[in-house]
JSON list of C-alpha atoms in Angstrom, two decimals:
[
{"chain": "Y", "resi": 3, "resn": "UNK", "atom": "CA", "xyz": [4.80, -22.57, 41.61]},
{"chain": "Y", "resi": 4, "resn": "UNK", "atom": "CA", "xyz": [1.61, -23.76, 42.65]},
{"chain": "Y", "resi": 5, "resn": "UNK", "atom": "CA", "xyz": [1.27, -27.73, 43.14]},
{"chain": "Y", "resi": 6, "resn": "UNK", "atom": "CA", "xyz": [-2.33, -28.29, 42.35]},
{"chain": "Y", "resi": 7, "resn": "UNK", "atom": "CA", "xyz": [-1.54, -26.89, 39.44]},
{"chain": "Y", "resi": 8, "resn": "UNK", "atom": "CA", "xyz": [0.82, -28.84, 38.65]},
{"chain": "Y", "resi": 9, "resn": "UNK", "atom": "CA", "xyz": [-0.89, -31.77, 39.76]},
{"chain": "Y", "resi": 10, "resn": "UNK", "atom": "CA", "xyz": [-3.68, -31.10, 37.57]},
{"chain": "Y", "resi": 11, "resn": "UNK", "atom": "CA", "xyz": [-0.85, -30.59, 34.63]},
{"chain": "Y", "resi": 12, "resn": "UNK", "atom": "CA", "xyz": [0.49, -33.87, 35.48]},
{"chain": "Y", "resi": 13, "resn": "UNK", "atom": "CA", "xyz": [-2.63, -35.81, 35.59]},
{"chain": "Y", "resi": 14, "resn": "UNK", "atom": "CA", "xyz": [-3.39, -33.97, 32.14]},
{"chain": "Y", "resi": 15, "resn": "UNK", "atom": "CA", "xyz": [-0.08, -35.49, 30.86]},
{"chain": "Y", "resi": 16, "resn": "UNK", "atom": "CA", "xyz": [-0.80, -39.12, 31.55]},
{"chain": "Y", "resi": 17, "resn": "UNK", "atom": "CA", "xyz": [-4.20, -38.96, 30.26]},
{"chain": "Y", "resi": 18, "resn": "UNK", "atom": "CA", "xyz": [-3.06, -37.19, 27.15]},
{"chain": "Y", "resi": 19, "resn": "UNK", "atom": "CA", "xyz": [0.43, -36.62, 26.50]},
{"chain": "Y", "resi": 20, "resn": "UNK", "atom": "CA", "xyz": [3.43, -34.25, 27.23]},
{"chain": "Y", "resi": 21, "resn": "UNK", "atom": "CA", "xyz": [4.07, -32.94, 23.70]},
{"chain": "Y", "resi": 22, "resn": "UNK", "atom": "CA", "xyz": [0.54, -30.99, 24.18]},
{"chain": "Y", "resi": 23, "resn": "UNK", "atom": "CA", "xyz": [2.46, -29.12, 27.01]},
{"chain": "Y", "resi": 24, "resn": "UNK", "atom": "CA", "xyz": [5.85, -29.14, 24.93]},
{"chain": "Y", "resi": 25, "resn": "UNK", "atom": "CA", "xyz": [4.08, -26.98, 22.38]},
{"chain": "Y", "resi": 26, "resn": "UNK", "atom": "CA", "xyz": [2.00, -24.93, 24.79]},
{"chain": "Y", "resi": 27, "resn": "UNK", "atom": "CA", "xyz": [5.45, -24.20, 26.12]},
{"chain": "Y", "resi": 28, "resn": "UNK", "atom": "CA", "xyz": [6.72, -23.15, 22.56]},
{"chain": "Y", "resi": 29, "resn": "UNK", "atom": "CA", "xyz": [3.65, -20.52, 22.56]},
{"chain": "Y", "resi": 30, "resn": "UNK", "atom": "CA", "xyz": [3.55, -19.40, 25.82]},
{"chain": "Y", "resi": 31, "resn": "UNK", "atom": "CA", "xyz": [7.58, -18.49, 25.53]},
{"chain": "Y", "resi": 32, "resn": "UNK", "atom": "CA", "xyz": [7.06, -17.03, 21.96]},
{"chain": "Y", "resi": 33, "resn": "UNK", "atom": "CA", "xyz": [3.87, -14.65, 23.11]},
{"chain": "Y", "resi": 34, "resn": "UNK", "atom": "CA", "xyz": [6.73, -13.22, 26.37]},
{"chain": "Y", "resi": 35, "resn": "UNK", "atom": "CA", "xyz": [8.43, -11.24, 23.47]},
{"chain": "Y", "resi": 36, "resn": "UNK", "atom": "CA", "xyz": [5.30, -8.98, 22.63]},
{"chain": "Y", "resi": 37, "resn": "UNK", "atom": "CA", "xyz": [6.92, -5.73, 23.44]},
{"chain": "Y", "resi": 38, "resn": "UNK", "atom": "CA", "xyz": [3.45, -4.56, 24.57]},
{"chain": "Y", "resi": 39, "resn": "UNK", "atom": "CA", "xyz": [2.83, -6.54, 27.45]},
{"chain": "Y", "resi": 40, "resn": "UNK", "atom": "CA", "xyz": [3.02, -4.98, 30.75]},
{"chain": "Y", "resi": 41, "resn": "UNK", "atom": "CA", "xyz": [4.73, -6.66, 33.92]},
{"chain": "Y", "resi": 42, "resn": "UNK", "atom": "CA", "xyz": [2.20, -8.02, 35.59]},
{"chain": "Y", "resi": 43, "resn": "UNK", "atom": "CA", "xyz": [1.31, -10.61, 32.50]},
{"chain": "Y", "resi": 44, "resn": "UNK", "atom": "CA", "xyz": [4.98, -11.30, 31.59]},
{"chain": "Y", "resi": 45, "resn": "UNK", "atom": "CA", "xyz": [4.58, -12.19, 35.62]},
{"chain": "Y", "resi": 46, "resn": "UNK", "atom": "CA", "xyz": [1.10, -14.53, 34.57]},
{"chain": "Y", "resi": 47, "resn": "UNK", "atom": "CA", "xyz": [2.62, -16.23, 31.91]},
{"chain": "Y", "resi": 48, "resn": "UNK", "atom": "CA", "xyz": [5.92, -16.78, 33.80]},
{"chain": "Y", "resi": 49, "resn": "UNK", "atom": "CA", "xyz": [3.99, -18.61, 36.99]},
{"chain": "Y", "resi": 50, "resn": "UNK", "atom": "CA", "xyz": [2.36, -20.53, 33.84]},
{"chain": "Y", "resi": 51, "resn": "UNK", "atom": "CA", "xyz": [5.38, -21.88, 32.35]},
{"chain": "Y", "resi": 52, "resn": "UNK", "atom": "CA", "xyz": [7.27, -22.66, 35.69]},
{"chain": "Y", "resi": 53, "resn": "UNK", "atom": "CA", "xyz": [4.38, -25.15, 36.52]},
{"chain": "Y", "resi": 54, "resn": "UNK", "atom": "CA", "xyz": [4.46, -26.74, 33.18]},
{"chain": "Y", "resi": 55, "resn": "UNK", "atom": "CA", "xyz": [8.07, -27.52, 33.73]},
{"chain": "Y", "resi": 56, "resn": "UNK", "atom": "CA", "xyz": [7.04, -28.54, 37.09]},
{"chain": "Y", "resi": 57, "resn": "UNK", "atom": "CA", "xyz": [4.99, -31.06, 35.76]},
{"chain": "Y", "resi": 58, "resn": "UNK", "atom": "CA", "xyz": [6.83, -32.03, 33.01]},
{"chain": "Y", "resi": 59, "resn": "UNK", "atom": "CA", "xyz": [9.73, -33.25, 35.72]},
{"chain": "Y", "resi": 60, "resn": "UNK", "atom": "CA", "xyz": [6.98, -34.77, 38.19]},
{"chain": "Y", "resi": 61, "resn": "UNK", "atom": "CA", "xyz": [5.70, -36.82, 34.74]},
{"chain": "Y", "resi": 62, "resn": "UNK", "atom": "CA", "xyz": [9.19, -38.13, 34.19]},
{"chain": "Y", "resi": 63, "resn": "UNK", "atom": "CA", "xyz": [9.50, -39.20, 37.91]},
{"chain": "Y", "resi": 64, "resn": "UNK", "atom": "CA", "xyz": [6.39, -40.71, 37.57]},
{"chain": "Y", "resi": 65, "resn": "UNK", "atom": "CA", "xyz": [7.33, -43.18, 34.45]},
{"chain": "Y", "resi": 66, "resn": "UNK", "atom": "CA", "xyz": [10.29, -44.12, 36.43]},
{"chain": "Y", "resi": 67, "resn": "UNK", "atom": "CA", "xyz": [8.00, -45.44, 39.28]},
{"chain": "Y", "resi": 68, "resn": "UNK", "atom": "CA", "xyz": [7.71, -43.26, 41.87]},
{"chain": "Y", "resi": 69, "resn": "UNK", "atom": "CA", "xyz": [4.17, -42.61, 43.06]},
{"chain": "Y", "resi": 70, "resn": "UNK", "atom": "CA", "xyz": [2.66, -39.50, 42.09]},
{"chain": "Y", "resi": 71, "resn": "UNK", "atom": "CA", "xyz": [2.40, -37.85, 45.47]},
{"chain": "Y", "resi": 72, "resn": "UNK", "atom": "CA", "xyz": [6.24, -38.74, 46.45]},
{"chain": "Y", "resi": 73, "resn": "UNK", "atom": "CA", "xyz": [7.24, -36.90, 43.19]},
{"chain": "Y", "resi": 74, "resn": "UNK", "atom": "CA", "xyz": [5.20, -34.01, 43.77]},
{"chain": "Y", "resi": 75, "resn": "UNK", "atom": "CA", "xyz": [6.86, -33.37, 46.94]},
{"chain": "Y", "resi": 76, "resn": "UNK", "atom": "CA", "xyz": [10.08, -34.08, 46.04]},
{"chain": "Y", "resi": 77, "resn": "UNK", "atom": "CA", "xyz": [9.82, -32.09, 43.16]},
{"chain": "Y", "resi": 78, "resn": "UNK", "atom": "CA", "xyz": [9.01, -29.01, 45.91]},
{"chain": "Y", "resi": 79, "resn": "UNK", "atom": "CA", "xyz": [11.20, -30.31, 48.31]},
{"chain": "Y", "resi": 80, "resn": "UNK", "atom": "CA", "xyz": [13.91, -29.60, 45.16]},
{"chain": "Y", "resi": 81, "resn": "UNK", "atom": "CA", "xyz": [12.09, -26.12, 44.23]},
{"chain": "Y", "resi": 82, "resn": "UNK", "atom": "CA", "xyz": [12.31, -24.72, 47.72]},
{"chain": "Y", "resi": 83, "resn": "UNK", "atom": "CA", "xyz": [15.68, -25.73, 48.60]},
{"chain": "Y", "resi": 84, "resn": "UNK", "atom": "CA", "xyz": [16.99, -24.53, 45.17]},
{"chain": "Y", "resi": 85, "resn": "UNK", "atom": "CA", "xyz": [15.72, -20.96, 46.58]},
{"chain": "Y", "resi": 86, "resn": "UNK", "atom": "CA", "xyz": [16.87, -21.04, 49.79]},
{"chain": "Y", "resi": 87, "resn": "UNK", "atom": "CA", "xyz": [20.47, -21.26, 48.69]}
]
């Protein structure tokens, strides 16, 4: 996961809205069963939809009040603890 990335995604969200990334999630999951694609963009579109998720949790931590940076890191805070286990 990258966090300018999702960042950007987030600051996308509030200026537009989160069912554009709802349905770019919809696609991007429906193009991973092409058969034909190789590893390394199953790997592309996988980094893709992890930060869209990302965001999508830092937007809902957001509307609850918490100020954008503090949900950013707590939302990596929860990512990198979540793999060191």
């Amino acid at each position: 996961m990258k966090l300018p990335v999702i960042k950007h995604m987030t600051q996308f969200i509030a200026e537009n809205d989160v069912d554009y990334i709802h349905e770019t999630l919809e696609t991007l999951e429906a193009l991973t069963e092409v058969s034909s694609l190789k590893d390394e963009e199953l790997d592309v579109i996988g980094e893709i939809i992890s930060n869209l998720y990302g965001a999508i949790e830092v937007d809902k931590e957001v509307k609850k009040g918490v100020p954008q940076k503090e949900a950013l890191n707590g939302f990596m805070k929860r990512v990198l603890g979540s793999i060191d286990k």
